[in-house]
Amino acid sequence: MGKFLPLLIRFVDGRLITEAELALAGQWPNKEADVYREAARLLVAAREGTCTPDIAFIAFEKAARQARV
């Protein structure tokens, strides 16, 4: 699998969000699962620059696989 930089979306009101954050915010089988919460936390950290995008993406993939999405 190739590496892709996450798309960063800036809304008119200045809010920033990534595609992965949009996916997590949508319909997700279990938003209480530890892997889901960890992925959400790391995606925010990556956006803020305190975590690498690679680490956040790995956490997102793990949560998606566990949820079978």
Tab-separated table of C-alpha atoms in Angstrom:
chain	number	residue	atom	x	y	z
A	1	MET	CA	0.000	0.000	0.000
A	2	GLY	CA	1.334	3.435	-0.891
A	3	LYS	CA	1.567	6.230	1.609
A	4	PHE	CA	-0.809	9.116	1.198
A	5	LEU	CA	-0.804	12.336	3.133
A	6	PRO	CA	-4.126	12.865	4.865
A	7	LEU	CA	-6.347	15.459	3.278
A	8	LEU	CA	-6.776	18.434	5.572
A	9	ILE	CA	-10.046	20.323	5.191
A	10	ARG	CA	-10.340	23.922	6.388
A	11	PHE	CA	-13.921	25.117	6.871
A	12	VAL	CA	-14.965	28.730	6.319
A	13	ASP	CA	-15.153	29.230	10.101
A	14	GLY	CA	-11.484	28.176	10.405
A	15	ARG	CA	-12.026	24.647	11.762
A	16	LEU	CA	-9.665	21.979	10.439
A	17	ILE	CA	-10.502	18.306	10.013
A	18	THR	CA	-8.971	15.306	8.247
A	19	GLU	CA	-10.716	12.704	6.096
A	20	ALA	CA	-10.039	10.081	8.754
A	21	GLU	CA	-11.622	12.293	11.421
A	22	LEU	CA	-14.685	12.643	9.182
A	23	ALA	CA	-14.850	8.862	8.851
A	24	LEU	CA	-14.610	8.373	12.618
A	25	ALA	CA	-17.260	11.018	13.227
A	26	GLY	CA	-19.683	9.266	10.872
A	27	GLN	CA	-21.452	5.980	11.396
A	28	TRP	CA	-19.045	3.747	13.296
A	29	PRO	CA	-20.066	0.415	14.835
A	30	ASN	CA	-18.592	1.021	18.293
A	31	LYS	CA	-17.464	4.488	19.265
A	32	GLU	CA	-16.756	3.243	22.789
A	33	ALA	CA	-14.052	0.781	21.691
A	34	ASP	CA	-10.573	1.545	22.982
A	35	VAL	CA	-9.055	1.374	19.475
A	36	TYR	CA	-11.637	3.869	18.195
A	37	ARG	CA	-10.928	6.345	20.996
A	38	GLU	CA	-7.168	5.952	20.537
A	39	ALA	CA	-7.424	6.528	16.782
A	40	ALA	CA	-9.558	9.629	17.317
A	41	ARG	CA	-7.071	10.974	19.876
A	42	LEU	CA	-4.073	10.356	17.627
A	43	LEU	CA	-5.732	11.948	14.601
A	44	VAL	CA	-6.289	15.136	16.576
A	45	ALA	CA	-2.696	14.974	17.821
A	46	ALA	CA	-1.428	14.585	14.251
A	47	ARG	CA	-3.448	17.580	13.129
A	48	GLU	CA	-2.003	19.589	16.011
A	49	GLY	CA	1.534	18.426	15.187
A	50	THR	CA	2.197	16.406	18.345
A	51	CYS	CA	1.968	13.020	16.586
A	52	THR	CA	3.132	11.888	13.169
A	53	PRO	CA	0.487	11.275	10.489
A	54	ASP	CA	1.893	7.736	10.019
A	55	ILE	CA	1.208	6.778	13.635
A	56	ALA	CA	-2.290	8.269	13.498
A	57	PHE	CA	-3.048	6.465	10.237
A	58	ILE	CA	-1.890	3.124	11.642
A	59	ALA	CA	-4.228	3.625	14.614
A	60	PHE	CA	-7.071	4.516	12.242
A	61	GLU	CA	-6.436	1.386	10.150
A	62	LYS	CA	-6.425	-0.766	13.298
A	63	ALA	CA	-9.735	0.691	14.450
A	64	ALA	CA	-11.251	0.241	10.986
A	65	ARG	CA	-10.121	-3.379	10.764
A	66	GLN	CA	-11.464	-4.194	14.220
A	67	ALA	CA	-14.788	-2.552	13.338
A	68	ARG	CA	-14.800	-4.307	9.930
A	69	VAL	CA	-15.369	-1.089	8.053
